[in-house]
Short mmCIF file of C-alpha atoms in Angstrom, two decimals:
data_model
loop_
_atom_site.label_atom_id
_atom_site.label_comp_id
_atom_site.label_asym_id
_atom_site.label_seq_id
_atom_site.Cartn_x
_atom_site.Cartn_y
_atom_site.Cartn_z
CA UNK B 452 99.79 27.31 -20.80
CA UNK B 453 100.98 28.12 -24.28
CA UNK B 454 102.66 25.66 -26.57
CA UNK B 455 105.90 26.72 -28.27
CA UNK B 456 107.87 26.05 -31.44
CA UNK B 457 109.17 22.75 -30.10
CA UNK B 458 105.60 21.58 -29.69
CA UNK B 459 104.77 22.72 -33.22
CA UNK B 460 107.71 20.82 -34.69
CA UNK B 461 106.75 17.74 -32.71
CA UNK B 462 103.13 18.07 -33.83
CA UNK B 463 104.29 18.12 -37.46
CA UNK B 464 106.26 14.90 -36.99
CA UNK B 465 103.32 13.12 -35.35
CA UNK B 466 101.00 14.34 -38.11
CA UNK B 467 103.36 12.90 -40.75
CA UNK B 468 103.32 9.59 -38.89
CA UNK B 469 99.51 9.61 -38.84
CA UNK B 470 99.27 10.56 -42.52
CA UNK B 471 101.85 8.07 -43.80
CA UNK B 472 101.95 5.12 -41.40
CA UNK B 473 98.34 4.95 -40.22
CA UNK B 474 95.65 6.55 -42.38
CA UNK B 475 96.52 4.81 -45.68
CA UNK B 476 96.06 1.43 -43.95
CA UNK B 477 93.11 1.81 -41.62
CA UNK B 478 90.49 0.47 -44.04
CA UNK B 479 92.40 -2.79 -44.37
CA UNK B 480 92.99 -2.96 -40.62
CA UNK B 481 89.31 -2.34 -39.91
CA UNK B 482 88.37 -5.17 -42.26
CA UNK B 483 90.94 -7.48 -40.64
CA UNK B 484 89.74 -6.66 -37.13
CA UNK B 485 93.14 -5.57 -35.88
CA UNK B 486 96.08 -3.32 -36.61
CA UNK B 487 99.45 -5.11 -36.81
CA UNK B 488 100.89 -3.64 -33.62
CA UNK B 489 104.22 -5.45 -33.77
CA UNK B 490 104.82 -3.77 -37.13
CA UNK B 491 103.37 -0.37 -36.25
CA UNK B 492 104.76 0.19 -32.76
CA UNK B 493 108.46 0.26 -33.70
CA UNK B 494 107.61 3.05 -36.16
CA UNK B 495 105.84 4.95 -33.41
CA UNK B 496 108.75 4.30 -31.08
CA UNK B 497 111.16 5.85 -33.58
CA UNK B 498 109.39 9.17 -32.88
CA UNK B 499 109.46 8.58 -29.14
CA UNK B 500 105.69 8.15 -28.97
CA UNK B 501 105.74 5.15 -26.64
CA UNK B 502 107.86 6.74 -23.93
CA UNK B 503 107.54 10.50 -24.18
CA UNK B 504 107.52 11.12 -20.43
CA UNK B 505 109.71 8.20 -19.43
CA UNK B 506 113.27 8.00 -18.16
CA UNK B 507 115.88 8.09 -20.97
CA UNK B 508 117.71 5.31 -19.13
CA UNK B 509 115.02 2.97 -20.44
CA UNK B 510 114.66 4.56 -23.86
CA UNK B 511 112.22 7.29 -22.94
CA UNK B 512 112.33 10.89 -24.10
CA UNK B 513 112.22 12.54 -20.67
CA UNK B 514 109.72 15.10 -22.01
CA UNK B 515 107.07 16.88 -19.98
CA UNK B 516 103.37 15.91 -20.24
CA UNK B 517 102.58 18.70 -22.71
CA UNK B 518 104.19 16.67 -25.49
CA UNK B 519 101.85 13.77 -24.74
CA UNK B 520 98.94 16.20 -25.06
CA UNK B 521 100.16 17.19 -28.53
CA UNK B 522 100.64 13.58 -29.61
CA UNK B 523 97.19 12.55 -28.40
CA UNK B 524 95.52 15.46 -30.19
CA UNK B 525 97.16 14.32 -33.41
CA UNK B 526 95.95 10.75 -32.83
CA UNK B 527 92.50 12.31 -33.10
CA UNK B 528 93.22 12.83 -36.83
CA UNK B 529 93.49 9.08 -37.41
CA UNK B 530 90.79 7.72 -39.68
CA UNK B 531 90.01 4.96 -37.18
CA UNK B 532 89.90 5.50 -33.44
CA UNK B 533 91.20 2.05 -32.60
CA UNK B 534 94.80 2.82 -33.63
CA UNK B 535 95.19 5.77 -31.28
CA UNK B 536 93.59 3.71 -28.54
CA UNK B 537 96.16 0.95 -29.03
CA UNK B 538 98.99 3.47 -28.79
CA UNK B 539 97.39 5.01 -25.72
CA UNK B 540 97.12 1.65 -23.98
CA UNK B 541 100.82 1.07 -24.55
CA UNK B 542 102.06 4.49 -23.45
CA UNK B 543 99.43 5.81 -21.03
CA UNK B 544 97.61 2.84 -19.51
CA UNK B 545 99.75 -0.30 -19.23
CA UNK B 546 103.16 1.22 -18.47
CA UNK B 547 102.77 4.30 -16.17
CA UNK B 548 102.71 2.23 -12.97
CA UNK B 549 105.69 0.21 -14.09
CA UNK B 550 107.64 3.38 -14.81
CA UNK B 551 106.68 5.02 -11.52
CA UNK B 552 106.75 2.09 -9.11
CA UNK B 553 108.56 -0.79 -10.79
CA UNK B 554 111.97 -2.10 -9.85
CA UNK B 555 114.99 -1.40 -12.02
CA UNK B 556 115.01 -5.06 -13.07
CA UNK B 557 111.35 -4.97 -14.14
CA UNK B 558 111.88 -1.76 -16.08
CA UNK B 559 114.88 -3.17 -17.89
CA UNK B 560 113.10 -6.38 -18.80
CA UNK B 561 109.59 -5.09 -19.62
CA UNK B 562 109.41 -1.31 -19.84
CA UNK B 563 112.39 -0.90 -22.14
CA UNK B 564 110.99 -3.18 -24.90
CA UNK B 565 107.59 -1.53 -24.56
CA UNK B 566 109.12 1.91 -25.12
CA UNK B 567 111.06 0.53 -28.09
CA UNK B 568 107.89 -0.95 -29.56
CA UNK B 569 109.34 -4.45 -29.70
CA UNK B 570 106.85 -5.62 -27.06
CA UNK B 571 103.11 -4.97 -27.04
CA UNK B 572 101.41 -4.43 -23.69
CA UNK B 573 97.89 -4.40 -22.28
CA UNK B 574 96.20 -3.39 -19.04
CA UNK B 575 94.19 -6.24 -17.46
CA UNK B 576 91.74 -4.99 -14.82
CA UNK B 577 88.12 -5.52 -15.96
CA UNK B 578 86.48 -8.87 -15.24
CA UNK B 579 83.14 -10.52 -16.03
CA UNK B 580 80.34 -9.22 -13.79
CA UNK B 581 82.50 -6.47 -12.26
CA UNK B 582 82.57 -3.73 -14.89
CA UNK B 583 83.63 -0.45 -13.31
CA UNK B 584 83.44 -1.86 -9.76
CA UNK B 585 87.07 -2.77 -9.21
CA UNK B 586 86.31 -3.66 -5.57
CA UNK B 587 84.65 -6.88 -6.77
CA UNK B 588 87.76 -8.10 -8.59
CA UNK B 589 88.14 -11.88 -8.31
CA UNK B 590 91.35 -12.81 -10.14
CA UNK B 591 93.60 -14.20 -7.43
CA UNK B 592 97.37 -14.51 -7.12
CA UNK B 593 98.40 -17.02 -4.45
CA UNK B 594 102.00 -17.06 -3.29
CA UNK B 595 103.89 -20.31 -3.70
CA UNK B 596 107.49 -19.83 -2.67
CA UNK B 597 108.98 -17.15 -4.91
CA UNK B 598 106.09 -17.30 -7.39
CA UNK B 599 102.58 -15.98 -7.74
CA UNK B 600 100.11 -18.58 -9.03
CA UNK B 601 97.40 -16.58 -10.81
CA UNK B 602 93.90 -17.77 -11.70
CA UNK B 603 91.14 -15.63 -13.13
CA UNK B 604 89.50 -14.15 -16.18
CA UNK B 605 89.84 -10.68 -17.72
CA UNK B 606 87.52 -9.15 -20.35
CA UNK B 607 87.47 -6.22 -22.77
CA UNK B 608 91.26 -6.17 -22.85
CA UNK B 609 92.50 -3.77 -25.54
CA UNK B 610 95.62 -5.10 -27.31
CA UNK B 611 94.91 -8.36 -25.47
CA UNK B 612 95.20 -10.66 -28.49
CA UNK B 613 98.63 -9.27 -29.41
CA UNK B 614 100.10 -8.39 -26.02
CA UNK B 615 103.45 -9.80 -24.95
CA UNK B 616 102.83 -8.88 -21.32
CA UNK B 617 100.03 -7.57 -19.11
CA UNK B 618 99.89 -5.07 -16.31
CA UNK B 619 97.46 -7.20 -14.34
CA UNK B 620 95.53 -6.32 -11.18
CA UNK B 621 94.88 -9.31 -8.92
CA UNK B 622 93.99 -10.10 -5.32
CA UNK B 623 97.05 -11.11 -3.35
CA UNK B 624 95.39 -11.40 0.06
CA UNK B 625 92.01 -12.28 1.56
CA UNK B 626 91.20 -8.68 2.42
CA UNK B 627 88.00 -7.61 0.70
CA UNK B 628 86.98 -4.51 -1.21
CA UNK B 629 89.79 -2.28 -2.40
CA UNK B 630 92.38 -3.79 -0.06
CA UNK B 631 94.82 -6.56 -0.78
CA UNK B 632 95.29 -6.06 -4.52
CA UNK B 633 98.59 -5.92 -6.39
CA UNK B 634 99.73 -4.99 -9.87
CA UNK B 635 101.78 -7.74 -11.50
CA UNK B 636 103.64 -7.95 -14.80
CA UNK B 637 102.40 -11.14 -16.44
CA UNK B 638 103.98 -12.41 -19.67
CA UNK B 639 101.28 -13.81 -21.93
CA UNK B 640 103.11 -17.04 -22.78
CA UNK B 641 100.72 -19.10 -20.62
CA UNK B 642 97.71 -16.79 -20.86
CA UNK B 643 94.87 -18.09 -23.03
CA UNK B 644 93.10 -15.76 -25.45
CA UNK B 645 89.62 -17.22 -25.01
CA UNK B 646 88.08 -15.03 -27.71
CA UNK B 647 88.24 -11.66 -29.38
CA UNK B 648 85.12 -9.51 -29.40
CA UNK B 649 83.16 -8.30 -32.43
CA UNK B 650 82.55 -4.65 -31.50
CA UNK B 651 80.31 -1.84 -32.69
CA UNK B 652 83.29 0.45 -33.33
CA UNK B 653 87.08 0.68 -32.98
CA UNK B 654 87.13 -2.49 -35.00
CA UNK B 655 90.85 -2.35 -35.83
CA UNK B 656 91.62 -2.50 -32.10
CA UNK B 657 91.67 -6.11 -30.95
CA UNK B 658 89.73 -6.59 -27.72
CA UNK B 659 90.09 -9.93 -25.97
CA UNK B 660 88.89 -12.12 -23.16
CA UNK B 661 91.87 -13.64 -21.36
CA UNK B 662 91.96 -16.70 -19.11
CA UNK B 663 94.68 -17.37 -16.54
CA UNK B 664 94.71 -20.91 -15.17
CA UNK B 665 97.37 -21.24 -12.48
CA UNK B 666 99.78 -19.06 -14.41
CA UNK B 667 103.09 -18.77 -12.58
CA UNK B 668 105.11 -15.57 -12.47
CA UNK B 669 107.83 -14.51 -10.04
CA UNK B 670 106.78 -12.46 -7.02
CA UNK B 671 109.54 -10.12 -8.21
CA UNK B 672 107.17 -9.20 -11.08
CA UNK B 673 105.02 -7.28 -8.60
CA UNK B 674 104.90 -3.58 -9.49
CA UNK B 675 105.57 -1.50 -6.40
CA UNK B 676 104.41 -2.73 -3.01
CA UNK B 677 102.34 -5.87 -2.53
CA UNK B 678 98.83 -4.82 -1.53
CA UNK B 679 99.05 -1.35 -3.07
CA UNK B 680 97.80 -2.31 -6.51
CA UNK B 681 94.44 -0.59 -6.27
CA UNK B 682 95.98 2.74 -5.27
CA UNK B 683 98.55 2.50 -8.04
CA UNK B 684 95.85 1.60 -10.56
CA UNK B 685 93.81 4.64 -9.56
CA UNK B 686 96.79 6.87 -10.39
CA UNK B 687 97.11 5.07 -13.70
CA UNK B 688 93.40 5.69 -14.40
CA UNK B 689 93.95 9.45 -14.02
CA UNK B 690 96.63 9.28 -16.71
CA UNK B 691 94.36 7.21 -18.93
CA UNK B 692 91.46 9.63 -18.57
CA UNK B 693 93.55 12.64 -19.53
CA UNK B 694 94.80 10.78 -22.59
CA UNK B 695 91.17 10.15 -23.58
CA UNK B 696 90.33 13.83 -23.15
CA UNK B 697 93.38 14.96 -25.15
CA UNK B 698 92.54 12.59 -28.00
CA UNK B 699 88.89 13.58 -27.96
CA UNK B 700 89.78 17.26 -28.42
CA UNK B 701 91.76 16.28 -31.51
CA UNK B 702 88.96 14.10 -32.86
CA UNK B 703 86.39 16.85 -32.38
CA UNK B 704 88.55 19.46 -34.06
CA UNK B 705 89.33 17.23 -37.03
CA UNK B 706 85.66 16.33 -37.49
CA UNK B 707 84.49 19.94 -37.32
CA UNK B 708 87.20 21.05 -39.75
CA UNK B 709 86.15 18.38 -42.25
CA UNK B 710 82.47 19.16 -41.84
CA UNK B 711 82.96 22.91 -42.28
CA UNK B 712 84.78 22.21 -45.53
CA UNK B 713 81.94 19.93 -46.63
CA UNK B 714 79.11 22.37 -45.89
CA UNK B 715 80.93 25.16 -47.72
CA UNK B 716 81.06 23.01 -50.87
CA UNK B 717 77.73 21.21 -50.57
CA UNK B 718 75.03 22.92 -52.65
CA UNK B 719 71.46 22.72 -51.34
CA UNK B 720 68.64 24.53 -53.17
CA UNK B 721 71.17 26.57 -55.09
CA UNK B 722 73.20 27.74 -52.11
CA UNK B 723 76.07 26.34 -50.06
CA UNK B 724 74.80 24.45 -47.02
CA UNK B 725 77.04 26.69 -44.90
CA UNK B 726 74.82 29.66 -45.81
CA UNK B 727 72.04 28.19 -43.69
CA UNK B 728 72.20 30.00 -40.39
CA UNK B 729 71.28 26.98 -38.31
CA UNK B 730 74.10 24.93 -39.81
CA UNK B 731 76.61 27.72 -39.25
CA UNK B 732 75.43 28.40 -35.72
CA UNK B 733 75.36 24.74 -34.68
CA UNK B 734 78.91 24.13 -35.91
CA UNK B 735 80.00 27.33 -34.18
CA UNK B 736 78.44 26.24 -30.89
CA UNK B 737 80.20 22.90 -31.11
CA UNK B 738 83.50 24.61 -31.87
CA UNK B 739 83.07 26.76 -28.75
CA UNK B 740 82.59 23.62 -26.67
CA UNK B 741 85.73 22.08 -28.18
CA UNK B 742 87.66 25.25 -27.40
CA UNK B 743 86.57 24.98 -23.76
CA UNK B 744 87.57 21.31 -23.56
CA UNK B 745 90.99 22.04 -24.99
CA UNK B 746 91.49 24.96 -22.59
CA UNK B 747 90.60 22.67 -19.69
CA UNK B 748 93.01 20.03 -21.00
CA UNK B 749 95.82 22.58 -21.17
CA UNK B 750 95.08 23.74 -17.63
CA UNK B 751 95.06 20.17 -16.35
CA UNK B 752 98.34 19.46 -18.14
CA UNK B 753 99.91 22.56 -16.61
CA UNK B 754 98.70 21.51 -13.14
CA UNK B 755 100.17 18.04 -13.67
CA UNK B 756 103.50 19.57 -14.65
CA UNK B 757 103.40 21.60 -11.40
CA UNK B 758 103.00 18.40 -9.39
CA UNK B 759 99.38 19.00 -8.41
CA UNK B 760 96.73 16.31 -7.90
CA UNK B 761 94.60 16.46 -11.05
CA UNK B 762 92.10 13.76 -10.13
CA UNK B 763 89.17 16.18 -10.27
CA UNK B 764 90.35 17.87 -13.46
CA UNK B 765 90.90 14.51 -15.20
CA UNK B 766 87.47 13.31 -14.14
CA UNK B 767 85.77 16.47 -15.43
CA UNK B 768 87.74 16.22 -18.68
CA UNK B 769 86.79 12.58 -19.25
CA UNK B 770 83.10 13.21 -18.49
CA UNK B 771 82.77 16.26 -20.74
CA UNK B 772 84.89 14.77 -23.53
CA UNK B 773 82.77 11.64 -23.74
CA UNK B 774 79.57 13.62 -24.02
CA UNK B 775 80.90 16.24 -26.40
CA UNK B 776 82.38 13.82 -28.93
CA UNK B 777 79.07 11.98 -29.20
CA UNK B 778 77.34 15.27 -30.00
CA UNK B 779 79.99 16.30 -32.52
CA UNK B 780 79.91 12.94 -34.29
CA UNK B 781 76.12 12.98 -34.49
CA UNK B 782 75.90 16.50 -35.93
CA UNK B 783 78.70 15.93 -38.42
CA UNK B 784 76.84 12.90 -39.73
CA UNK B 785 73.59 14.87 -39.80
CA UNK B 786 75.07 17.65 -41.91
CA UNK B 787 76.47 15.11 -44.37
CA UNK B 788 72.91 13.93 -44.96
CA UNK B 789 72.24 10.53 -46.48
CA UNK B 790 75.87 10.19 -47.56
CA UNK B 791 76.93 10.48 -43.94
CA UNK B 792 74.99 7.32 -43.14
CA UNK B 793 76.94 5.25 -45.67
CA UNK B 794 79.87 3.07 -44.66
CA UNK B 795 82.00 4.73 -47.34
CA UNK B 796 81.75 8.06 -45.52
CA UNK B 797 84.03 8.79 -42.54
CA UNK B 798 81.13 10.03 -40.41
CA UNK B 799 79.62 6.56 -39.96
CA UNK B 800 82.84 5.06 -38.60
CA UNK B 801 83.41 8.04 -36.33
CA UNK B 802 79.91 7.78 -34.86
CA UNK B 803 80.58 4.15 -33.92
CA UNK B 804 84.12 4.64 -32.69
CA UNK B 805 83.54 7.56 -30.36
CA UNK B 806 80.64 5.99 -28.49
CA UNK B 807 83.20 4.15 -26.38
CA UNK B 808 84.57 7.37 -24.89
CA UNK B 809 81.66 7.57 -22.43
CA UNK B 810 82.19 3.93 -21.41
CA UNK B 811 85.89 3.03 -21.42
CA UNK B 812 88.31 4.17 -18.70
CA UNK B 813 85.33 4.74 -16.42
CA UNK B 814 81.78 5.29 -17.60
CA UNK B 815 80.10 8.70 -17.38
CA UNK B 816 78.18 7.49 -14.34
CA UNK B 817 81.43 6.58 -12.55
CA UNK B 818 82.86 10.00 -13.37
CA UNK B 819 79.76 11.61 -11.82
CA UNK B 820 80.12 9.40 -8.77
CA UNK B 821 83.76 10.42 -8.31
CA UNK B 822 82.91 14.11 -8.69
CA UNK B 823 79.96 13.89 -6.30
CA UNK B 824 82.17 12.35 -3.64
CA UNK B 825 84.84 14.98 -4.15
CA UNK B 826 82.10 17.57 -3.63
CA UNK B 827 81.09 15.96 -0.36
CA UNK B 828 77.84 14.51 -1.69
CA UNK B 829 76.60 10.94 -1.21
CA UNK B 830 77.20 8.77 -4.24
#
């Protein structure tokens, strides 16, 4: 798949947004421990970034997935990974199920403000002691007349401290394992933010533990069919994993571009560092790996546009992206030498931020498990 002039023009607009609305502020946001999403998201929405693939009836752009690929790559140029992650949660993690399976009433009330950036959203799946094993989910929604009464605890919730509503996965029947779960839109009015986490990286992205103590929401807030929440969430995970791979390709490219510029200027023993064959070859090898990741991403995007099941392609992309970005970040820091280890240098923040890519949205080990099963192997 080749991108065209429309993609180039869109890329330019997203890059301006990154350069003017994000990068000048990230140091302050990192120090504060959060980006002001209610201020930032309307600016992103003005470019269509929160509803690129969504129905224009609800404020979306009605674009194909290739434009989301372009946007995510440009998020990789942000000077702090937490901002792109917050945008990704809003557009690619908390709202896809609502757009695909939600009722017209739910979309009007919740999706439309999310696309406009006037509401902040979060995806609430992970719980204490469950991690990647969604089958052990304990948060329960018990029906009482026309309401769900929800009790449970969710952890590691990105955007959780600022969210106006959650796309929450809960048990709605006594069936065990992956059965009997539902996705529910839960306004956060009665949801307690128990704490926000002090993280290694992505510090400007607020990550919260949320407590629901008999929170009432209408049964009409169920997204799609009752009892089909797990299956819907798995589809949403595929979208999330491709977003991670798209963003990672942009992060890798930006880091390699900056490092190549640095080693050309950096003088070591009277010669540019770039003249050292090992330095040149290592950066070239890494660039080749990034080229392969981006080619795979384009192929996956094209398959998605053709209506194909991209579960395997998204899983491969997420696995390889998480491992590659760690390698790129480590080598970029290495070639910056002692300066790269200082907080004032971008390499230190990048090294911390990108470590999450192999953990969030399904750890590397889960990706391997999925792929092994698709290959007919025990896992």
